[in-house]
């Protein structure tokens, strides 16, 4: 399992690291700052082998059920700084 | 339709791909370019009109759209769908499980696809047997305590061993590993288990026999039950219990399509986006089973909120509601006193920037027409 290639699975869409210029264009287009983007943790298995660091923006090309293909953006966050209180009582 | 490619290209990004494909598929054989142009122009206008307005309370609409049909769903989970089907949580309990972000599922299960696309039924059941968590008990003919020699004699079932594809040596190894202070010897199809410490009482031996019966000897831990079924042209092994990480490493398993219904397991093995996709698929599956029609956009919205922080958070006071910055908003959901006391201890400030807290103090809410700054730039607008 110690491969650095991205996982091939029907549930995992394509993740790509965005260049600095395209990040700037994206933020300008929606008039937002990086913190307002949804997050993805830096230990996410889908990011393996992309060479990411905290603060990078990841472009995700989803196969949407409504729009065919759709693009989504997430900013890489540090996993160690997250509270870790996900989920509910069980 | 190759001659219109440049025309369609112009509208890429303006109109979603699925709509463009719909147009392409429905164009009559003979059509003028100007007509196609007109169709696309009209479609673009219609699409823009169909978009939801800025400031619309989409979350509220989603909540109501899912809440009402939720009352029509099956409350009873004990009902088994068929005779040979595995029991799976269905209906409202499953939906609650999904959206609450429960970590411990009532019925975890997997759908295992095979890499061999055209296997014989025999091979399928062999693979299924190989995956299933098997304890010693299931493989023996007899298991007896020999009082005179102070040993446990295990007589293994040859046919079963062949079916499961396990060798006697492997079982001996598993037993040696699983039990403490024992010595396992192999003689043809029999195993002899002896305690290494001499002079132990007999009742210890009996306890050891019971322990040996339950020892895990082959398969994947966590897969409690297997059921090969034919789905369309393909064989699928449905399981009770799940262990995605281990199953995906199996050679015989199609690691591209195999899934489990545990969202947190998927999150750990395949990542956040896979978990998001799984939540949507599982929710749709539940709703379709119940014959309920909810626009999937509502589900997608709820799911995107659950996954926004990089983890999967349930729609509970511990999950996304606990993330809200406003004290009053948190207090209005569940356990108000706890929230208010904790907030006063910390000296929290409520900036009244969201909807609920403004409803509570009878002020215009920042939604719809109460949120003009999304649409227009005014001179006096406060910069945040």
CSV table of C-alpha atoms in Angstrom, one decimal:
chain,number,residue,atom,x,y,z
A,1,UNK,CA,0.0,0.0,0.0
A,2,UNK,CA,3.0,2.3,0.2
A,3,UNK,CA,2.5,3.7,-3.3
A,4,UNK,CA,2.7,7.4,-4.0
A,5,UNK,CA,0.5,7.2,-7.0
A,6,UNK,CA,-3.0,8.6,-6.6
A,7,UNK,CA,-5.8,6.1,-5.8
A,8,UNK,CA,-7.8,4.8,-8.7
A,9,UNK,CA,-11.3,4.4,-7.5
A,10,UNK,CA,-14.7,5.1,-8.9
A,11,UNK,CA,-15.5,7.3,-5.9
A,12,UNK,CA,-12.4,9.5,-6.1
A,13,UNK,CA,-12.5,12.4,-8.6
A,14,UNK,CA,-9.4,13.9,-10.1
A,15,UNK,CA,-7.4,16.2,-7.8
A,16,UNK,CA,-4.9,18.6,-9.2
A,17,UNK,CA,-2.8,21.2,-7.6
A,18,UNK,CA,-3.5,24.7,-8.9
A,19,UNK,CA,-0.7,27.1,-10.0
A,20,UNK,CA,-0.4,30.5,-8.3
A,21,UNK,CA,-1.8,32.4,-11.2
A,22,UNK,CA,-4.9,30.3,-11.6
A,23,UNK,CA,-5.5,30.6,-7.8
A,24,UNK,CA,-5.4,34.3,-8.1
A,25,UNK,CA,-7.8,34.3,-11.0
A,26,UNK,CA,-10.2,32.0,-9.1
A,27,UNK,CA,-10.2,34.2,-6.0
A,28,UNK,CA,-10.8,37.3,-8.1
A,29,UNK,CA,-13.6,35.7,-10.0
A,30,UNK,CA,-15.6,35.0,-6.9
A,31,UNK,CA,-14.3,38.0,-4.9
A,32,UNK,CA,-13.2,35.8,-2.0
A,33,UNK,CA,-10.1,35.1,0.1
A,34,UNK,CA,-8.5,31.7,0.5
A,35,UNK,CA,-9.9,31.1,4.0
A,36,UNK,CA,-13.4,31.2,2.5
A,37,UNK,CA,-12.8,28.2,0.4
A,38,UNK,CA,-13.8,24.7,1.7
A,39,UNK,CA,-10.9,22.8,3.2
A,40,UNK,CA,-9.2,19.5,2.6
A,41,UNK,CA,-6.8,18.1,5.1
A,42,UNK,CA,-3.1,17.6,4.2
A,43,UNK,CA,-3.2,14.0,5.2
A,44,UNK,CA,-6.1,13.2,2.8
A,45,UNK,CA,-5.3,9.9,0.9
A,46,UNK,CA,-6.5,11.4,-2.4
A,47,UNK,CA,-3.7,14.0,-2.2
A,48,UNK,CA,-0.9,11.4,-2.1
A,49,UNK,CA,1.8,12.1,-4.6
A,50,UNK,CA,0.7,15.6,-5.5
A,51,UNK,CA,3.4,17.2,-3.4
A,52,UNK,CA,1.1,19.6,-1.6
A,53,UNK,CA,1.7,21.9,1.3
A,54,UNK,CA,-0.7,23.7,3.6
A,55,UNK,CA,-2.3,26.7,1.8
A,56,UNK,CA,-2.3,25.2,-1.7
A,57,UNK,CA,-5.5,25.2,-3.6
A,58,UNK,CA,-6.7,21.9,-5.0
A,59,UNK,CA,-8.9,21.7,-8.1
A,60,UNK,CA,-11.3,18.8,-8.0
A,61,UNK,CA,-13.1,17.7,-11.2
A,62,UNK,CA,-16.2,15.9,-10.1
A,63,UNK,CA,-18.6,14.0,-12.1
A,64,UNK,CA,-21.7,15.8,-11.1
A,65,UNK,CA,-25.1,14.1,-11.3
A,66,UNK,CA,-26.7,17.4,-12.4
A,67,UNK,CA,-24.2,19.2,-14.5
A,68,UNK,CA,-22.1,16.5,-16.1
A,69,UNK,CA,-18.7,17.7,-15.0
A,70,UNK,CA,-18.2,20.3,-12.3
A,71,UNK,CA,-15.2,21.9,-10.7
A,72,UNK,CA,-14.8,22.4,-7.0
A,73,UNK,CA,-12.0,24.0,-5.1
A,74,UNK,CA,-10.5,23.2,-1.7
A,75,UNK,CA,-7.7,24.8,0.2
A,76,UNK,CA,-5.3,22.5,2.0
A,77,UNK,CA,-5.5,22.7,5.8
A,78,UNK,CA,-3.2,21.4,8.4
A,79,UNK,CA,-4.7,18.2,9.9
A,80,UNK,CA,-3.0,18.6,13.2
A,81,UNK,CA,-4.7,21.9,13.9
A,82,UNK,CA,-8.2,20.5,13.4
A,83,UNK,CA,-10.3,19.9,16.5
A,84,UNK,CA,-11.1,16.3,15.5
A,85,UNK,CA,-14.6,16.4,16.8
A,86,UNK,CA,-16.2,15.1,13.7
A,87,UNK,CA,-19.2,12.8,13.8
A,88,UNK,CA,-22.0,12.6,16.2
A,89,UNK,CA,-22.8,10.4,19.1
A,90,UNK,CA,-23.3,6.8,18.3
B,1,UNK,CA,-22.8,17.1,-35.4
B,2,UNK,CA,-19.2,17.9,-35.9
B,3,UNK,CA,-20.0,21.1,-37.8
B,4,UNK,CA,-21.4,22.8,-34.7
B,5,UNK,CA,-18.5,22.0,-32.4
B,6,UNK,CA,-17.2,25.5,-32.5
B,7,UNK,CA,-20.7,26.8,-31.6
B,8,UNK,CA,-21.0,24.4,-28.6
B,9,UNK,CA,-17.5,25.3,-27.6
B,10,UNK,CA,-18.5,28.9,-27.2
B,11,UNK,CA,-21.1,28.0,-24.7
B,12,UNK,CA,-18.9,25.7,-22.6
B,13,UNK,CA,-18.6,27.2,-19.2
B,14,UNK,CA,-21.8,29.2,-19.7
B,15,UNK,CA,-24.1,26.2,-19.8
B,16,UNK,CA,-23.5,23.0,-17.9
B,17,UNK,CA,-22.1,20.1,-19.9
B,18,UNK,CA,-25.1,17.8,-19.4
B,19,UNK,CA,-27.4,20.4,-20.9
B,20,UNK,CA,-25.2,20.9,-23.9
B,21,UNK,CA,-25.1,17.1,-24.4
B,22,UNK,CA,-28.8,17.0,-24.2
B,23,UNK,CA,-29.1,19.5,-27.0
B,24,UNK,CA,-26.5,17.6,-29.1
B,25,UNK,CA,-28.5,14.4,-28.7
B,26,UNK,CA,-31.8,15.9,-29.6
B,27,UNK,CA,-30.8,17.9,-32.7
B,28,UNK,CA,-32.7,16.8,-35.8
B,29,UNK,CA,-30.6,15.3,-38.6
B,30,UNK,CA,-31.0,18.4,-40.8
B,31,UNK,CA,-30.6,21.7,-39.0
B,32,UNK,CA,-29.3,25.1,-39.9
B,33,UNK,CA,-26.4,26.5,-38.0
B,34,UNK,CA,-28.3,29.7,-37.3
B,35,UNK,CA,-31.1,27.6,-35.6
B,36,UNK,CA,-28.6,25.9,-33.4
B,37,UNK,CA,-27.3,29.3,-32.5
B,38,UNK,CA,-30.8,30.4,-31.6
B,39,UNK,CA,-31.4,27.3,-29.5
B,40,UNK,CA,-28.2,27.8,-27.5
B,41,UNK,CA,-29.0,31.5,-27.0
B,42,UNK,CA,-32.4,30.7,-25.7
B,43,UNK,CA,-31.1,27.9,-23.5
B,44,UNK,CA,-28.5,30.2,-22.0
B,45,UNK,CA,-31.2,32.7,-21.1
B,46,UNK,CA,-33.4,30.0,-19.6
B,47,UNK,CA,-30.5,28.6,-17.7
B,48,UNK,CA,-29.7,32.0,-16.2
B,49,UNK,CA,-33.3,32.4,-15.2
B,50,UNK,CA,-33.4,29.0,-13.6
B,51,UNK,CA,-30.4,29.7,-11.3
B,52,UNK,CA,-31.3,30.4,-7.7
B,53,UNK,CA,-31.0,34.1,-6.7
B,54,UNK,CA,-28.2,35.4,-4.6
B,55,UNK,CA,-29.2,35.5,-0.9
B,56,UNK,CA,-31.9,32.8,-1.2
B,57,UNK,CA,-32.1,30.6,1.9
B,58,UNK,CA,-31.2,27.4,0.1
B,59,UNK,CA,-30.4,25.6,3.4
B,60,UNK,CA,-33.9,26.2,4.7
B,61,UNK,CA,-35.4,25.0,1.4
B,62,UNK,CA,-33.2,21.9,1.5
B,63,UNK,CA,-34.2,21.2,5.1
B,64,UNK,CA,-37.9,21.4,4.4
B,65,UNK,CA,-37.6,19.4,1.2
B,66,UNK,CA,-35.9,16.6,3.0
B,67,UNK,CA,-37.8,16.8,6.2
B,68,UNK,CA,-41.3,16.4,4.9
B,69,UNK,CA,-40.8,13.3,2.8
B,70,UNK,CA,-38.7,11.9,5.7
B,71,UNK,CA,-42.0,11.6,7.7
B,72,UNK,CA,-43.3,9.2,5.0
B,73,UNK,CA,-40.4,6.8,5.4
B,74,UNK,CA,-40.2,3.4,7.0
B,75,UNK,CA,-39.5,3.6,10.7
B,76,UNK,CA,-39.1,-0.2,11.1
B,77,UNK,CA,-35.6,-1.5,10.5
B,78,UNK,CA,-36.2,-5.1,11.6
B,79,UNK,CA,-37.8,-6.0,8.3
B,80,UNK,CA,-35.5,-8.0,6.1
B,81,UNK,CA,-35.8,-7.2,2.4
B,82,UNK,CA,-35.8,-10.8,1.1
B,83,UNK,CA,-35.1,-14.3,2.2
B,84,UNK,CA,-31.4,-14.6,1.3
B,85,UNK,CA,-30.6,-10.9,1.4
B,86,UNK,CA,-28.3,-9.6,4.1
B,87,UNK,CA,-29.9,-7.3,6.6
B,88,UNK,CA,-29.2,-3.7,5.9
B,89,UNK,CA,-30.4,-0.6,7.7
B,90,UNK,CA,-33.0,1.1,5.5
B,91,UNK,CA,-35.4,4.0,5.7
B,92,UNK,CA,-35.3,6.8,8.1
B,93,UNK,CA,-32.8,5.2,10.6
B,94,UNK,CA,-30.2,4.9,7.8
B,95,UNK,CA,-30.8,8.5,6.6
B,96,UNK,CA,-30.3,9.7,10.1
B,97,UNK,CA,-27.2,7.6,10.4
B,98,UNK,CA,-25.8,9.2,7.2
B,99,UNK,CA,-26.5,12.8,8.0
B,100,UNK,CA,-25.6,12.6,11.6
B,101,UNK,CA,-22.2,11.4,10.6
B,102,UNK,CA,-22.3,8.4,12.9
B,103,UNK,CA,-19.1,6.6,13.2
B,104,UNK,CA,-20.5,3.3,14.4
B,105,UNK,CA,-22.9,1.9,11.8
B,106,UNK,CA,-25.7,-0.5,12.7
B,107,UNK,CA,-25.1,-2.6,9.6
B,108,UNK,CA,-21.8,-1.9,8.0
B,109,UNK,CA,-21.5,-3.7,4.6
B,110,UNK,CA,-19.5,-3.9,1.5
B,111,UNK,CA,-20.1,-4.4,-2.2
B,112,UNK,CA,-17.1,-6.3,-3.5
B,113,UNK,CA,-16.7,-6.4,-7.3
B,114,UNK,CA,-14.3,-8.9,-8.8
B,115,UNK,CA,-11.4,-8.2,-11.1
B,116,UNK,CA,-12.3,-11.3,-13.1
B,117,UNK,CA,-15.3,-10.1,-15.1
B,118,UNK,CA,-16.5,-13.5,-16.2
B,119,UNK,CA,-15.8,-16.0,-13.4
B,120,UNK,CA,-17.4,-19.3,-12.9
B,121,UNK,CA,-19.9,-19.4,-10.0
B,122,UNK,CA,-17.5,-21.8,-8.3
B,123,UNK,CA,-14.7,-19.3,-8.4
B,124,UNK,CA,-16.9,-16.6,-7.0
B,125,UNK,CA,-17.9,-18.7,-4.0
B,126,UNK,CA,-14.3,-19.6,-3.5
B,127,UNK,CA,-13.2,-16.0,-3.4
B,128,UNK,CA,-16.2,-15.2,-1.1
B,129,UNK,CA,-15.0,-17.9,1.3
B,130,UNK,CA,-11.5,-16.6,1.2
B,131,UNK,CA,-12.6,-13.1,2.2
B,132,UNK,CA,-14.9,-14.1,5.0
B,133,UNK,CA,-13.6,-13.9,8.5
B,134,UNK,CA,-13.3,-17.6,9.6
B,135,UNK,CA,-12.6,-19.0,13.0
B,136,UNK,CA,-11.3,-22.5,13.8
B,137,UNK,CA,-14.7,-23.6,14.8
B,138,UNK,CA,-16.0,-23.5,11.3
B,139,UNK,CA,-13.3,-25.7,9.9
B,140,UNK,CA,-13.2,-28.6,12.3
B,141,UNK,CA,-14.9,-32.0,12.3
B,142,UNK,CA,-14.2,-32.6,15.9
B,143,UNK,CA,-12.4,-30.9,18.7
B,144,UNK,CA,-11.7,-32.9,21.8
B,145,UNK,CA,-9.7,-32.7,25.0
B,146,UNK,CA,-7.4,-35.6,25.6
B,147,UNK,CA,-7.3,-35.8,29.3
B,148,UNK,CA,-4.5,-38.4,29.5
B,149,UNK,CA,-2.0,-36.4,27.4
B,150,UNK,CA,-3.4,-33.0,28.4
B,151,UNK,CA,-3.7,-32.0,24.8
B,152,UNK,CA,-6.5,-30.7,22.6
B,153,UNK,CA,-7.0,-32.7,19.5
B,154,UNK,CA,-8.4,-30.9,16.5
B,155,UNK,CA,-9.6,-32.9,13.6
B,156,UNK,CA,-9.9,-30.6,10.5
B,157,UNK,CA,-12.5,-31.0,7.8
B,158,UNK,CA,-10.6,-31.7,4.5
B,159,UNK,CA,-13.4,-30.7,2.2
B,160,UNK,CA,-13.9,-27.4,4.0
B,161,UNK,CA,-10.2,-26.7,3.9
B,162,UNK,CA,-10.2,-27.2,0.2
B,163,UNK,CA,-13.2,-25.0,-0.3
B,164,UNK,CA,-11.7,-22.2,1.7
B,165,UNK,CA,-8.3,-22.7,0.2
B,166,UNK,CA,-6.5,-22.9,3.5
B,167,UNK,CA,-3.6,-25.2,4.4
B,168,UNK,CA,-3.2,-27.0,7.7
B,169,UNK,CA,0.1,-25.3,8.3
B,170,UNK,CA,-1.4,-21.9,8.0
B,171,UNK,CA,-4.0,-22.7,10.6
B,172,UNK,CA,-1.4,-24.0,12.9
B,173,UNK,CA,0.5,-20.8,12.5
B,174,UNK,CA,-2.6,-18.7,13.2
B,175,UNK,CA,-3.4,-20.7,16.3
B,176,UNK,CA,0.2,-20.4,17.6
B,177,UNK,CA,-0.2,-16.6,17.1
B,178,UNK,CA,-3.7,-16.3,18.5
B,179,UNK,CA,-3.3,-18.4,21.7
B,180,UNK,CA,-0.9,-17.8,24.5
B,181,UNK,CA,1.5,-20.3,26.0
B,182,UNK,CA,0.7,-23.1,23.6
B,183,UNK,CA,2.5,-25.5,21.4
B,184,UNK,CA,0.8,-26.5,18.1
B,185,UNK,CA,1.8,-29.6,16.3
B,186,UNK,CA,0.6,-30.8,12.9
B,187,UNK,CA,0.0,-34.4,11.9
B,188,UNK,CA,-1.7,-34.8,8.6
B,189,UNK,CA,-5.2,-33.3,9.0
B,190,UNK,CA,-5.0,-33.1,12.8
B,191,UNK,CA,-3.7,-30.5,15.1
B,192,UNK,CA,-2.5,-31.1,18.6
B,193,UNK,CA,-2.5,-28.2,21.0
B,194,UNK,CA,-0.5,-28.5,24.2
B,195,UNK,CA,0.0,-26.0,26.9
B,196,UNK,CA,3.7,-25.1,27.3
B,197,UNK,CA,3.5,-24.7,31.0
B,198,UNK,CA,3.5,-28.1,32.6
B,199,UNK,CA,1.3,-29.0,35.5
B,200,UNK,CA,-1.7,-26.9,34.5
B,201,UNK,CA,-5.1,-27.9,35.7
B,202,UNK,CA,-7.6,-29.5,33.4
B,203,UNK,CA,-10.2,-26.8,33.5
B,204,UNK,CA,-7.6,-24.5,32.0
B,205,UNK,CA,-7.4,-26.9,29.1
B,206,UNK,CA,-11.2,-26.7,28.6
B,207,UNK,CA,-11.1,-22.9,28.7
B,208,UNK,CA,-8.3,-23.1,26.1
B,209,UNK,CA,-10.5,-25.3,23.9
B,210,UNK,CA,-13.3,-22.7,23.9
B,211,UNK,CA,-10.7,-20.0,23.1
B,212,UNK,CA,-9.2,-22.1,20.3
B,213,UNK,CA,-12.6,-22.5,18.7
B,214,UNK,CA,-13.0,-18.7,18.4
B,215,UNK,CA,-9.5,-18.1,17.1
B,216,UNK,CA,-9.4,-16.2,13.8
B,217,UNK,CA,-7.6,-18.4,11.3
B,218,UNK,CA,-8.3,-17.0,7.8
B,219,UNK,CA,-10.0,-14.3,5.8
B,220,UNK,CA,-10.3,-10.6,6.5
B,221,UNK,CA,-11.2,-9.4,10.0
B,222,UNK,CA,-14.5,-7.7,10.2
B,223,UNK,CA,-16.2,-9.5,7.3
B,224,UNK,CA,-18.8,-11.4,9.2
B,225,UNK,CA,-21.0,-12.7,6.4
B,226,UNK,CA,-20.6,-13.1,2.6
B,227,UNK,CA,-23.3,-13.4,0.0
B,228,UNK,CA,-22.3,-13.7,-3.7
B,229,UNK,CA,-25.1,-12.3,-5.9
B,230,UNK,CA,-25.4,-11.5,-9.6
B,231,UNK,CA,-26.0,-7.9,-10.4
B,232,UNK,CA,-26.7,-7.4,-14.1
B,233,UNK,CA,-23.9,-9.4,-15.8
B,234,UNK,CA,-21.5,-9.1,-12.9
B,235,UNK,CA,-21.0,-11.1,-9.8
B,236,UNK,CA,-20.9,-9.0,-6.7
B,237,UNK,CA,-20.1,-10.2,-3.2
B,238,UNK,CA,-22.2,-8.5,-0.6
B,239,UNK,CA,-20.9,-8.6,2.9
B,240,UNK,CA,-22.0,-7.9,6.4
B,241,UNK,CA,-19.2,-6.1,8.2
B,242,UNK,CA,-16.6,-4.1,6.4
B,243,UNK,CA,-12.8,-3.7,6.1
B,244,UNK,CA,-12.2,-1.6,3.0
B,245,UNK,CA,-8.5,-1.2,3.4
B,246,UNK,CA,-7.8,-4.9,3.5
B,247,UNK,CA,-10.3,-5.9,0.8
B,248,UNK,CA,-8.9,-3.4,-1.7
B,249,UNK,CA,-5.5,-5.0,-1.4
B,250,UNK,CA,-6.9,-8.4,-2.5
B,251,UNK,CA,-5.8,-9.5,-6.0
B,252,UNK,CA,-9.2,-11.0,-6.9
B,253,UNK,CA,-11.0,-7.8,-6.0
B,254,UNK,CA,-11.8,-5.0,-8.4
B,255,UNK,CA,-10.2,-2.2,-6.4
B,256,UNK,CA,-11.8,0.5,-8.7
B,257,UNK,CA,-15.4,-0.4,-8.0
B,258,UNK,CA,-15.5,-2.0,-4.6
B,259,UNK,CA,-17.2,0.1,-2.0
B,260,UNK,CA,-18.3,0.0,1.6
B,261,UNK,CA,-21.2,1.9,3.2
B,262,UNK,CA,-19.1,3.2,6.0
B,263,UNK,CA,-18.5,6.9,5.4
B,264,UNK,CA,-15.7,7.3,7.9
B,265,UNK,CA,-13.9,4.2,6.6
B,266,UNK,CA,-14.1,5.6,3.1
B,267,UNK,CA,-12.8,8.9,4.4
B,268,UNK,CA,-9.8,7.3,5.9
B,269,UNK,CA,-9.0,5.0,2.9
B,270,UNK,CA,-10.1,7.1,-0.1
B,271,UNK,CA,-10.3,10.6,1.1
B,272,UNK,CA,-12.8,13.4,1.6
B,273,UNK,CA,-14.1,13.7,-1.9
B,274,UNK,CA,-14.8,9.9,-2.0
B,275,UNK,CA,-16.6,10.3,1.3
B,276,UNK,CA,-18.7,13.1,-0.1
B,277,UNK,CA,-19.6,11.1,-3.1
B,278,UNK,CA,-20.5,8.1,-0.9
B,279,UNK,CA,-22.8,10.2,1.3
B,280,UNK,CA,-24.7,11.4,-1.8
B,281,UNK,CA,-25.0,7.9,-3.3
B,282,UNK,CA,-26.1,6.3,0.0
B,283,UNK,CA,-28.7,9.0,0.6
B,284,UNK,CA,-30.1,8.7,-2.9
B,285,UNK,CA,-30.2,4.9,-2.5
B,286,UNK,CA,-32.2,5.2,0.7
B,287,UNK,CA,-34.6,7.7,-0.8
B,288,UNK,CA,-35.1,5.7,-4.0
B,289,UNK,CA,-35.8,2.5,-2.0
B,290,UNK,CA,-38.5,4.3,-0.3
B,291,UNK,CA,-39.9,5.7,-3.5
B,292,UNK,CA,-39.4,9.2,-2.4
B,293,UNK,CA,-38.4,11.9,-4.8
B,294,UNK,CA,-36.1,14.6,-3.5
B,295,UNK,CA,-34.1,16.8,-5.8
B,296,UNK,CA,-30.5,15.6,-5.4
B,297,UNK,CA,-29.4,19.3,-5.3
B,298,UNK,CA,-30.7,19.4,-1.7
B,299,UNK,CA,-28.7,16.4,-0.8
B,300,UNK,CA,-25.6,17.7,-2.5
B,301,UNK,CA,-25.9,21.0,-0.5
B,302,UNK,CA,-26.2,19.2,2.8
B,303,UNK,CA,-23.3,17.0,1.9
B,304,UNK,CA,-21.1,19.9,0.8
B,305,UNK,CA,-21.7,21.6,4.2
B,306,UNK,CA,-20.8,18.4,6.0
B,307,UNK,CA,-17.5,18.2,4.1
B,308,UNK,CA,-16.6,21.9,4.1
B,309,UNK,CA,-14.1,21.7,7.0
B,310,UNK,CA,-12.0,18.9,5.6
B,311,UNK,CA,-13.6,16.3,7.8
B,312,UNK,CA,-17.0,14.8,7.7
B,313,UNK,CA,-19.2,16.5,10.2
B,314,UNK,CA,-22.7,15.4,11.0
B,315,UNK,CA,-25.7,17.7,11.1
B,316,UNK,CA,-25.8,17.7,14.9
B,317,UNK,CA,-24.9,20.0,17.7
B,318,UNK,CA,-21.5,18.3,17.8
B,319,UNK,CA,-21.0,18.6,14.0
B,320,UNK,CA,-21.7,21.5,11.8
B,321,UNK,CA,-24.0,23.3,14.2
B,322,UNK,CA,-21.2,23.5,16.8
B,323,UNK,CA,-19.1,25.2,14.1
B,324,UNK,CA,-21.4,28.3,14.0
B,325,UNK,CA,-19.8,31.4,15.2
B,326,UNK,CA,-22.9,32.8,16.8
B,327,UNK,CA,-23.7,31.8,20.4
B,328,UNK,CA,-27.4,32.4,19.9
B,329,UNK,CA,-27.5,30.3,16.8
B,330,UNK,CA,-25.9,27.4,18.6
B,331,UNK,CA,-28.1,27.8,21.6
B,332,UNK,CA,-31.3,27.8,19.4
B,333,UNK,CA,-30.5,24.3,18.1
B,334,UNK,CA,-30.1,22.0,21.1
B,335,UNK,CA,-29.1,22.3,24.7
B,336,UNK,CA,-29.5,26.1,24.9
B,337,UNK,CA,-28.5,26.6,28.6
B,338,UNK,CA,-25.2,24.7,28.2
B,339,UNK,CA,-24.2,26.9,25.2
B,340,UNK,CA,-25.1,30.2,26.9
B,341,UNK,CA,-23.4,29.4,30.1
B,342,UNK,CA,-20.2,28.2,28.3
B,343,UNK,CA,-20.3,31.4,26.2
B,344,UNK,CA,-20.6,33.7,29.1
B,345,UNK,CA,-17.7,31.9,30.8
B,346,UNK,CA,-15.5,32.5,27.8
B,347,UNK,CA,-16.9,36.1,27.3
B,348,UNK,CA,-18.0,35.4,23.7
B,349,UNK,CA,-19.3,38.1,21.5
B,350,UNK,CA,-22.2,37.6,19.2
B,351,UNK,CA,-21.9,39.8,16.1
B,352,UNK,CA,-25.4,39.0,14.9
B,353,UNK,CA,-24.1,38.3,11.4
B,354,UNK,CA,-26.4,35.4,10.6
B,355,UNK,CA,-30.1,34.6,10.3
B,356,UNK,CA,-31.2,32.9,13.4
B,357,UNK,CA,-29.8,35.4,15.9
B,358,UNK,CA,-31.5,38.2,14.0
B,359,UNK,CA,-34.8,36.5,14.1
B,360,UNK,CA,-34.4,36.1,17.8
B,361,UNK,CA,-33.9,39.8,18.4
B,362,UNK,CA,-36.5,40.9,15.8
B,363,UNK,CA,-34.2,42.4,13.3
B,364,UNK,CA,-34.1,42.2,9.5
B,365,UNK,CA,-32.4,39.0,8.6
B,366,UNK,CA,-29.4,38.9,6.2
B,367,UNK,CA,-31.0,36.7,3.6
B,368,UNK,CA,-32.9,37.5,0.4
B,369,UNK,CA,-33.7,41.2,0.2
B,370,UNK,CA,-32.0,41.6,3.6
B,371,UNK,CA,-28.7,41.0,1.9
B,372,UNK,CA,-28.4,43.6,-0.8
B,373,UNK,CA,-24.6,43.8,-0.6
B,374,UNK,CA,-24.3,40.6,-2.5
B,375,UNK,CA,-25.8,42.2,-5.5
B,376,UNK,CA,-25.0,45.9,-5.3
B,377,UNK,CA,-22.1,48.0,-4.2
B,378,UNK,CA,-23.3,50.9,-2.2
B,379,UNK,CA,-21.2,53.9,-1.0
B,380,UNK,CA,-21.9,53.4,2.6
B,381,UNK,CA,-21.4,49.7,2.6
B,382,UNK,CA,-19.2,48.6,5.5
B,383,UNK,CA,-16.2,46.8,4.3
B,384,UNK,CA,-15.6,43.6,6.2
